[in-house]
mmCIF file of C-alpha atoms and ligand atoms in Angstrom:
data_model
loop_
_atom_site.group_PDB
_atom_site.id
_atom_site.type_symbol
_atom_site.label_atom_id
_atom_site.label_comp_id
_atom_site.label_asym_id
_atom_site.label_seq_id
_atom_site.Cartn_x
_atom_site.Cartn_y
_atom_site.Cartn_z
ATOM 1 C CA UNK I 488 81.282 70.578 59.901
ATOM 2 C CA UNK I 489 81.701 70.111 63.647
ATOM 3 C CA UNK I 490 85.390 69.924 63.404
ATOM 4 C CA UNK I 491 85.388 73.397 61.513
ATOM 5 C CA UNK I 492 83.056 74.640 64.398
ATOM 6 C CA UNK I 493 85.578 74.680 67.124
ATOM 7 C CA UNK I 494 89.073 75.495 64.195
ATOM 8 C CA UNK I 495 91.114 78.288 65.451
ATOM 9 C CA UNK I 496 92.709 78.113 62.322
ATOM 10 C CA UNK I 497 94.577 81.222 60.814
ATOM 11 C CA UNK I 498 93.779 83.301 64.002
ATOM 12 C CA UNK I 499 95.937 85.607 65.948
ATOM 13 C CA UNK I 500 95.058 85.780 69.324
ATOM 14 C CA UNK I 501 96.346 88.118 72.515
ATOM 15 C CA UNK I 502 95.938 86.759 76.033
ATOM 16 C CA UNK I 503 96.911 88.556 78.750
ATOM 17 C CA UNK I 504 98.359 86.806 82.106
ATOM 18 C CA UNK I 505 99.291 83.793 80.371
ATOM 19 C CA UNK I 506 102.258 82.597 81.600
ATOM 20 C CA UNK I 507 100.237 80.442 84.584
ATOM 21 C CA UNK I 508 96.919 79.120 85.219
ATOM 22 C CA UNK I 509 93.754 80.185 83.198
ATOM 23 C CA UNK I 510 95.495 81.948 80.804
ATOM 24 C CA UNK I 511 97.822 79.260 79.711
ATOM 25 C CA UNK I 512 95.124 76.690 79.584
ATOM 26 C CA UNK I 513 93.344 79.174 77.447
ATOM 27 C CA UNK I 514 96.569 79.803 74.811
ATOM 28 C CA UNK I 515 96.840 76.124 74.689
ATOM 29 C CA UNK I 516 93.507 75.420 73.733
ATOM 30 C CA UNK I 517 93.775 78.014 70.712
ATOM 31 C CA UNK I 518 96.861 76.325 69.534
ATOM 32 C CA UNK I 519 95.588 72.515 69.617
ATOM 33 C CA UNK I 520 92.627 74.458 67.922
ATOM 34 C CA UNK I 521 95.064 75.813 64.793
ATOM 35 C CA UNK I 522 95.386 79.315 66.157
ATOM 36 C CA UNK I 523 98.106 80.624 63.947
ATOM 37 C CA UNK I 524 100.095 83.191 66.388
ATOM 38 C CA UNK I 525 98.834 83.520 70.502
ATOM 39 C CA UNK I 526 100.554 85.892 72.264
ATOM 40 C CA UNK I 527 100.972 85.802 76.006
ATOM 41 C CA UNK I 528 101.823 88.439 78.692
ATOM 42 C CA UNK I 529 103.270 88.692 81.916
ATOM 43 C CA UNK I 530 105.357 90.242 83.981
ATOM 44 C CA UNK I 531 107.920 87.884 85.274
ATOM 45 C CA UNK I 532 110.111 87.153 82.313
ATOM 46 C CA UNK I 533 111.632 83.991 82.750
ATOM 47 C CA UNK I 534 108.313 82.652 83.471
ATOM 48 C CA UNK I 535 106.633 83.387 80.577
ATOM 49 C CA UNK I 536 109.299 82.354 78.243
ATOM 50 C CA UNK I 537 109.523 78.841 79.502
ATOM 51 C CA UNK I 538 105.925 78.731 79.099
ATOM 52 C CA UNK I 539 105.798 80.423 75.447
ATOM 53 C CA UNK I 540 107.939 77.736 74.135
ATOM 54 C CA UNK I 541 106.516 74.689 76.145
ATOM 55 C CA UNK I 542 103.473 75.666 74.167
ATOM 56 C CA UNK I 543 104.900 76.521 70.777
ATOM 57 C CA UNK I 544 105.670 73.135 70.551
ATOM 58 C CA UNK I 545 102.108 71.900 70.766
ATOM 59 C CA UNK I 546 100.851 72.396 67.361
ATOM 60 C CA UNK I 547 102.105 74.370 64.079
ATOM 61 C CA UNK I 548 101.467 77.820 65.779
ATOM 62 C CA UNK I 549 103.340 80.131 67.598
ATOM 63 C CA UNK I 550 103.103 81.466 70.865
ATOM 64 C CA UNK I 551 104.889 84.581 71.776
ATOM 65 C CA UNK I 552 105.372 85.595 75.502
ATOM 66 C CA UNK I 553 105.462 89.946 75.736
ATOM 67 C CA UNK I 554 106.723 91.109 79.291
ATOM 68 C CA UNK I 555 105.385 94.460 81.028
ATOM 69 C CA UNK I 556 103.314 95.098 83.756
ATOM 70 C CA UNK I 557 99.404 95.721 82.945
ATOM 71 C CA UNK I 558 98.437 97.740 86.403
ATOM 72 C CA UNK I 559 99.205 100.663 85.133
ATOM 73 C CA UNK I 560 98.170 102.543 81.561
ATOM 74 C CA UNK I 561 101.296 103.073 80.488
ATOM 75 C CA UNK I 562 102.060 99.213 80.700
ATOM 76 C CA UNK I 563 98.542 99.085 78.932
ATOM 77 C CA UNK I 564 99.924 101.345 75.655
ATOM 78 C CA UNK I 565 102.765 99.692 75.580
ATOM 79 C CA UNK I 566 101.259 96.259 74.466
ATOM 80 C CA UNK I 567 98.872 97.742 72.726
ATOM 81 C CA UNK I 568 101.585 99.555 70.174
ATOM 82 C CA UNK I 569 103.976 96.206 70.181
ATOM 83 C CA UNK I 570 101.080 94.439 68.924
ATOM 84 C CA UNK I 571 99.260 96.615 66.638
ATOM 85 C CA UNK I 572 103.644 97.132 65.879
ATOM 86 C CA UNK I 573 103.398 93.263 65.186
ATOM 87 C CA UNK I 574 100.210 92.740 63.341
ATOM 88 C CA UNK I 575 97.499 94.656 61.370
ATOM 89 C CA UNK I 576 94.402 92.717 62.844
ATOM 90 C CA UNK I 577 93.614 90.974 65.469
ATOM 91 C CA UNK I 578 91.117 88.247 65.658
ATOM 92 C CA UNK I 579 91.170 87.460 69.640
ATOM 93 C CA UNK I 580 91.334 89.472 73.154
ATOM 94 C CA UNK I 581 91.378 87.397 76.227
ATOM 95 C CA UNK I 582 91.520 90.224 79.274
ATOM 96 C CA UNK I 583 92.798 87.198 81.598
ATOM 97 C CA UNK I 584 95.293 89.465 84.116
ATOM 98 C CA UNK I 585 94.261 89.654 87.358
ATOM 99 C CA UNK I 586 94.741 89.402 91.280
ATOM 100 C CA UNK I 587 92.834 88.273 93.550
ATOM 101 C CA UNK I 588 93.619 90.275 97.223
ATOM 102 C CA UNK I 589 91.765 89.488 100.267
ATOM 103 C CA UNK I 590 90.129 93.019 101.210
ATOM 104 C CA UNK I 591 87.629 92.981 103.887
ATOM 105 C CA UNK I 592 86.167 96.423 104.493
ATOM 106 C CA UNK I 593 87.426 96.676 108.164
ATOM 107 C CA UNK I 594 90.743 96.464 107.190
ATOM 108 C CA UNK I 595 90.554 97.413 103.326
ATOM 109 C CA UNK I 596 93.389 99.989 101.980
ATOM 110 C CA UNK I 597 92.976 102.282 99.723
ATOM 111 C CA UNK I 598 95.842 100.843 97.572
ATOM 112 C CA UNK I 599 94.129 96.980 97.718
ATOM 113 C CA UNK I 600 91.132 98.751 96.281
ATOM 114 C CA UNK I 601 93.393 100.587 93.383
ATOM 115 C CA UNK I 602 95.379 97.773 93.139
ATOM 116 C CA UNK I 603 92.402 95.622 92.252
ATOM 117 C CA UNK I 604 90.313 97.904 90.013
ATOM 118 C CA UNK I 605 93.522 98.862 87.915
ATOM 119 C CA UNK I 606 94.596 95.638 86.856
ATOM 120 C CA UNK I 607 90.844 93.930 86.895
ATOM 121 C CA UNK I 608 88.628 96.339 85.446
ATOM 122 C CA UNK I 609 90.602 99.485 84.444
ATOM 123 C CA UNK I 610 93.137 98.132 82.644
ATOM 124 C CA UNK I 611 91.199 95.087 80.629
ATOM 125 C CA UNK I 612 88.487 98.513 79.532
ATOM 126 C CA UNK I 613 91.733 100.795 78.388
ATOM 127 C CA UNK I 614 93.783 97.826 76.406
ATOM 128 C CA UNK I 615 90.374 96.534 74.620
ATOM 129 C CA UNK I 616 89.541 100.604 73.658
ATOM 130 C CA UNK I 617 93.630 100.637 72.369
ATOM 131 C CA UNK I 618 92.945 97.681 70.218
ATOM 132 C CA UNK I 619 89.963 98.314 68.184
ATOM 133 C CA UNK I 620 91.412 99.262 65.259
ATOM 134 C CA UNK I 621 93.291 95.903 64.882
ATOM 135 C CA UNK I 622 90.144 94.258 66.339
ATOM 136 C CA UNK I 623 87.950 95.558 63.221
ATOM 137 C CA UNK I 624 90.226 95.702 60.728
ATOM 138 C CA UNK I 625 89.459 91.773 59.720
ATOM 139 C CA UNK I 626 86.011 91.019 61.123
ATOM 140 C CA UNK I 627 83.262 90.821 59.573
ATOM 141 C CA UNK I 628 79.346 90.030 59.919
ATOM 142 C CA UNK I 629 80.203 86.330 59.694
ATOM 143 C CA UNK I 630 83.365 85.991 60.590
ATOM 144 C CA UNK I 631 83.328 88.788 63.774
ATOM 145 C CA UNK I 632 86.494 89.232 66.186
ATOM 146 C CA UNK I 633 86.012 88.771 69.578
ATOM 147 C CA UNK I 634 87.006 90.045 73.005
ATOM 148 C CA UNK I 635 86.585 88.382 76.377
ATOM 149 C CA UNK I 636 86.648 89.122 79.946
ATOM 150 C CA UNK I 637 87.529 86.728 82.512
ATOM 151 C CA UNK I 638 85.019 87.588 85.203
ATOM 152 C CA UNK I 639 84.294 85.114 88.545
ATOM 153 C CA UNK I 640 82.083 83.497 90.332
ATOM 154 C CA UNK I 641 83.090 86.251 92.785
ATOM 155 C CA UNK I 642 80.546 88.974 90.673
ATOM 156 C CA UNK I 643 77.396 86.556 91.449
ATOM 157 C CA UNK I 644 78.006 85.981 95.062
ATOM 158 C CA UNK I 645 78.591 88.074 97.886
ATOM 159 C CA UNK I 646 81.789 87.813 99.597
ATOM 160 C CA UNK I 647 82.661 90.123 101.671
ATOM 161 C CA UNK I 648 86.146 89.059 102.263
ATOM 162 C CA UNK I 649 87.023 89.562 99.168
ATOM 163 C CA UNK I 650 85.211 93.006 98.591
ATOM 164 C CA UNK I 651 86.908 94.511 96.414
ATOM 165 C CA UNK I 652 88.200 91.627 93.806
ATOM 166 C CA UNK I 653 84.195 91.031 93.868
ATOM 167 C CA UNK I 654 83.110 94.570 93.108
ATOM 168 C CA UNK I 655 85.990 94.907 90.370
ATOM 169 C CA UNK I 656 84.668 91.422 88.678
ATOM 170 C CA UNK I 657 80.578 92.741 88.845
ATOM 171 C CA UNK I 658 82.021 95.812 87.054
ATOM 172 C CA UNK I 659 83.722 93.701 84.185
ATOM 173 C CA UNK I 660 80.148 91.864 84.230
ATOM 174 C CA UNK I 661 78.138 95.227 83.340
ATOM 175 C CA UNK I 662 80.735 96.503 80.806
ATOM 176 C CA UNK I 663 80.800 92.794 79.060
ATOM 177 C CA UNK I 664 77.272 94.209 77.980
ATOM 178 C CA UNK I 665 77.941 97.912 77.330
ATOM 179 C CA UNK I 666 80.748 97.058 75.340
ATOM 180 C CA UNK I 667 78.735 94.618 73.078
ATOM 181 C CA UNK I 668 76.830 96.812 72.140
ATOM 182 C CA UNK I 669 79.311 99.601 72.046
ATOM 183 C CA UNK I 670 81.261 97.870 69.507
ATOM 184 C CA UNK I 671 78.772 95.626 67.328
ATOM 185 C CA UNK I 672 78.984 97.624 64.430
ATOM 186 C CA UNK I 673 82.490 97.558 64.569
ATOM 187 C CA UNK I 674 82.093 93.537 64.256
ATOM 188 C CA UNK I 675 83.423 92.584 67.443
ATOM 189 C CA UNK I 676 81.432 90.356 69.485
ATOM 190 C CA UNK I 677 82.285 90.664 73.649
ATOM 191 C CA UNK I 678 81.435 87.944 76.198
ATOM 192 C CA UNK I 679 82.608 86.730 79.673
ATOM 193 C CA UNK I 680 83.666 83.823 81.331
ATOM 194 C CA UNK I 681 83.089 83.719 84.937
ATOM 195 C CA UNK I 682 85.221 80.965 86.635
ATOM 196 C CA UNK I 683 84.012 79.233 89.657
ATOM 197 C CA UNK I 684 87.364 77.439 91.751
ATOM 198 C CA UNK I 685 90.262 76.590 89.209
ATOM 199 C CA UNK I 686 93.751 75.282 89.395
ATOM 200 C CA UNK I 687 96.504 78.193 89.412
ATOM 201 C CA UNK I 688 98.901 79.655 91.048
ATOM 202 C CA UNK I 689 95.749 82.009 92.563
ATOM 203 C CA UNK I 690 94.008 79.516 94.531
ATOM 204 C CA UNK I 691 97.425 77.522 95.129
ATOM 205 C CA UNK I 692 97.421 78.257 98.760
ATOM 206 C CA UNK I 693 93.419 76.218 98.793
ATOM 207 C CA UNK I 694 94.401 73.345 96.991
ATOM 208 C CA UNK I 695 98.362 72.340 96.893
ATOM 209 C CA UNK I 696 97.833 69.229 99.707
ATOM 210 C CA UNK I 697 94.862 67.707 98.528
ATOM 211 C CA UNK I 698 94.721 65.617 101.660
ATOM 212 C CA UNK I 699 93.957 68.753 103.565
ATOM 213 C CA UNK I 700 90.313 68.515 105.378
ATOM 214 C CA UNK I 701 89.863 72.071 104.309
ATOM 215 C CA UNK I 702 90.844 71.144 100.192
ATOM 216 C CA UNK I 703 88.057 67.941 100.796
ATOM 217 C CA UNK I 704 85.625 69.945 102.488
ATOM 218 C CA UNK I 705 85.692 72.884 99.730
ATOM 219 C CA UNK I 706 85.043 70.300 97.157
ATOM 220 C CA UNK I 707 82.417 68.239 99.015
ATOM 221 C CA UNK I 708 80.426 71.985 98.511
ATOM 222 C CA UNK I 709 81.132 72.245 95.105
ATOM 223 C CA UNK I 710 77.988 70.891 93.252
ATOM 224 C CA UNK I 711 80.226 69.313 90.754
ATOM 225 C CA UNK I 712 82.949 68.309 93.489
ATOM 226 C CA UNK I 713 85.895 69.549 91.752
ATOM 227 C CA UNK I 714 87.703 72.225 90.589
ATOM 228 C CA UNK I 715 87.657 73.220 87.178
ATOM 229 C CA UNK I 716 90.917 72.254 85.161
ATOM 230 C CA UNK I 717 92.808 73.153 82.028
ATOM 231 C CA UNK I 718 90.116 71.193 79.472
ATOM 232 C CA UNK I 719 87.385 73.319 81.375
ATOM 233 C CA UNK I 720 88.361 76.686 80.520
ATOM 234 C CA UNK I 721 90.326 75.850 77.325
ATOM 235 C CA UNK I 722 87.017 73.846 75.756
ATOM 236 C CA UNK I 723 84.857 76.998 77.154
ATOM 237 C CA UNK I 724 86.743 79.795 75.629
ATOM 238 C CA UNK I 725 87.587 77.849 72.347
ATOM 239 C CA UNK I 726 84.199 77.616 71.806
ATOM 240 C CA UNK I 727 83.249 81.241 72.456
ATOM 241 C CA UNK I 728 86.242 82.126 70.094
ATOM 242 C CA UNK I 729 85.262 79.860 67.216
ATOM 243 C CA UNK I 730 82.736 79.752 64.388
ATOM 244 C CA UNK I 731 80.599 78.170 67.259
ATOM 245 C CA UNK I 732 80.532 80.997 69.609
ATOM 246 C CA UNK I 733 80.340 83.954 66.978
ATOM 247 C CA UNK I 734 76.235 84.269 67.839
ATOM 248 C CA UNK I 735 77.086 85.152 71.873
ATOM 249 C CA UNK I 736 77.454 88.435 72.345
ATOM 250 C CA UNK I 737 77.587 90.237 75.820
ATOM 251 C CA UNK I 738 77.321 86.973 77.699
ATOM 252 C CA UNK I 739 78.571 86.197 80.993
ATOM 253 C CA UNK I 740 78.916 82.251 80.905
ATOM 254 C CA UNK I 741 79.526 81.226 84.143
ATOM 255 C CA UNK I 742 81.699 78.038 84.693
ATOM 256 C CA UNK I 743 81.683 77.288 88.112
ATOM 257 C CA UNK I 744 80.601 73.582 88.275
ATOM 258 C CA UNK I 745 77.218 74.929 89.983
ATOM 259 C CA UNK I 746 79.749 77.101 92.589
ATOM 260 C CA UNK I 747 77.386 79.900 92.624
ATOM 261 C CA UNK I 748 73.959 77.939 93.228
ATOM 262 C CA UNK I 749 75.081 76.675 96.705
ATOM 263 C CA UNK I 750 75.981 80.559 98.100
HETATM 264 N N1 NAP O 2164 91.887 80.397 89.565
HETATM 265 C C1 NAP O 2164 90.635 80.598 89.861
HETATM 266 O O1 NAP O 2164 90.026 79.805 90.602
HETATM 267 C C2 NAP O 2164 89.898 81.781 89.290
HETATM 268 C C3 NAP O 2164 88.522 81.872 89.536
HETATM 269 C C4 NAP O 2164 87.812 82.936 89.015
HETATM 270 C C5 NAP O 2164 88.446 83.887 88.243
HETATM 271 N N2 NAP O 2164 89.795 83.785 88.032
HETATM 272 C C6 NAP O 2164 90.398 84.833 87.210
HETATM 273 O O2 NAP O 2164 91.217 84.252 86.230
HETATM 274 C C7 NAP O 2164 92.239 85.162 85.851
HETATM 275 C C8 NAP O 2164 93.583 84.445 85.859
HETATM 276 O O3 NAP O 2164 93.869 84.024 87.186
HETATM 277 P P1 NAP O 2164 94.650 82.678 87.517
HETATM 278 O O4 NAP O 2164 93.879 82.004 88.563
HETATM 279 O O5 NAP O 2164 94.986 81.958 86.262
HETATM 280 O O6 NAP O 2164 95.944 83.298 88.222
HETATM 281 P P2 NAP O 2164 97.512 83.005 88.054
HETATM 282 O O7 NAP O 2164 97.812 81.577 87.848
HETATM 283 O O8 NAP O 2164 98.104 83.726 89.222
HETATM 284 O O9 NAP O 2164 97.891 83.775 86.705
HETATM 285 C C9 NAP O 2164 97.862 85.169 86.638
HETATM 286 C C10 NAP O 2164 98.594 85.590 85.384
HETATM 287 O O10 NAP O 2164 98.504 87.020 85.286
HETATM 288 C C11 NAP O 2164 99.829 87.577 85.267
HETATM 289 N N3 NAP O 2164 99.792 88.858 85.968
HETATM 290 C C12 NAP O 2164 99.527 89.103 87.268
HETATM 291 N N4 NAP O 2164 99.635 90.399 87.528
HETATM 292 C C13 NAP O 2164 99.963 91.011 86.359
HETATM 293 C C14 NAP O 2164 100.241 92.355 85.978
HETATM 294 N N5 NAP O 2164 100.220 93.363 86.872
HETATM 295 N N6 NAP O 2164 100.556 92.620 84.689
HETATM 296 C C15 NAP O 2164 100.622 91.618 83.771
HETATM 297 N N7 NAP O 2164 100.375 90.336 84.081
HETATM 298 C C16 NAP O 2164 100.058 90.040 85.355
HETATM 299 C C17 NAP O 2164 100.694 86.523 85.986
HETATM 300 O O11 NAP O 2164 102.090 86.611 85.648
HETATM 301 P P3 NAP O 2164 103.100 87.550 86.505
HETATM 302 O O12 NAP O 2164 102.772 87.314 87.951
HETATM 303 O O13 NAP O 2164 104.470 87.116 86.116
HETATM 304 O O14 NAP O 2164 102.811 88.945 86.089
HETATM 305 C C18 NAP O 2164 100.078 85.261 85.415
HETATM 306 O O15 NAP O 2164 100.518 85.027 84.099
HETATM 307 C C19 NAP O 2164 92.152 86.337 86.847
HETATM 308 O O16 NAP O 2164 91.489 87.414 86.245
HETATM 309 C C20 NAP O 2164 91.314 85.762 87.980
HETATM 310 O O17 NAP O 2164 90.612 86.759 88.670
HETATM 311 C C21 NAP O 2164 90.527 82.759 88.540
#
């Protein structure tokens, strides 16, 4: 049984901003896990190639890397039609896409604000409303699709250097909920994953010399002293996608080995 629990198998997933960090470790996880087709998005090209067919060759499934730009709704539409072009259900969204801009309010633009609420919060709301109809057409009471949001540890705590990645992640928090319920009779169950500090090319800058005293003294904070890696996140959202996490449903997991309790 507990090998079914976590199967992926048969499933076609979508992941957006998967050519790097979360995202990838996410796709891979649903391929070791059977997934049958994962596709990944990005915007640079070669990128997300090179990573499409690194992970094809995990397993027997395929991942697919689609190029476009998701800041804007028009980059939005246009991978929602290739896909629901591609395939007539869908079993998984992973809204992963996002940036991360410092923005204090002293010195906060207008466009860091846009910037950040288009690709964190509008555009993750606009694709999951374009792909309900593929989301439903499969699920079912037992077997429901599912949706996630990739929140942070950002939403729980208040940092105000980063005001308005924060306020864009709190908002993805709040509609995890309203969307549950919003789309429960359509079968499609909608949770969160709020990250604490991960490897990626996002937090690069924080942890690429690992002898540096600010790298050790980030970690010494930590309450699990170490940044969450690829297993972490894959394990997490695996779970959530499987037969084990169909009962969650508008649930903000946070996995932030304890980030949040020390803030
Ligand atoms: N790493 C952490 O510690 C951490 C913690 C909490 C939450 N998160 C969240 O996790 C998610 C993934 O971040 P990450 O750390 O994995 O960052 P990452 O390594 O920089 O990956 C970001 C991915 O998104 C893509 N992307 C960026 N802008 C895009 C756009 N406009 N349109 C389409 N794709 C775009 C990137 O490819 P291109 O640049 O080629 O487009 C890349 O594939 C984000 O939502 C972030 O807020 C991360």
């Amino acid at each position: 049984m507990l090998k079914n629990l976590y199967s992926m198998k048969d499933k076609i997933c979508l992941i957006t901003g998967g050519s790097s960090g979360l995202g990838s470790y996410i796709a891979q996880g649903f391929l070791e896990a059977g997934a049958k087709r994962v596709y990944i998005t990005a915007r640079s090209e070669e990128k997300l190639t090179a990573k499409a067919s690194e992970l094809s060759k995990l397993s027997g499934g395929e991942c697919i890397g689609i190029t476009g730009d998701l800041s804007t709704l028009d980059g939005v539409n246009e991978l929602a039609s290739l896909i629901k072009k591609k395939e007539s259900s869908l079993d998984v969204l992973v809204n992963n896409a996002g940036i991360g801009l410092g923005s204090p309010i002293k010195t906060m633009t207008s466009e860091d604000w846009d910037r950040t609420m288009n690709l964190n919060t509008k555009s993750p709301v606009f694709l999951t409303q374009a792909l309900v109809e593929p989301l439903k057409n499969k699920s079912s009471l037992h077997e429901p699709s599912r949706v996630i949001f990739i929140s942070s540890v950002a939403a729980s705590i208040v940092v105000p250097s980063v005001l308005a990645y924060s306020s864009s992640k709190k908002v993805l928090e709040h509609l995890t909920s309203q969307l549950a319920l919003a789309l429960t009779d359509d079968f499609i169950r909608v949770n969160a994953i709020a990250p604490g500090r991960f490897y990626s090319e996002m937090t690069r800058r924080a942890w690429q010399d690992p002898e540096a005293e600010s790298f050790k003294a980030e970690l010494e904070r930590i309450p699990a002293h170490r940044y969450g890696d690829l297993e972490d996140i894959a394990g997490v959202a695996t779970m959530l996608c499987s037969r084990a996490g169909a009962y969650f449903h508008g649930e903000v997991l946070n996995l932030d080995g304890g980030y949040r309790l020390r803030h």
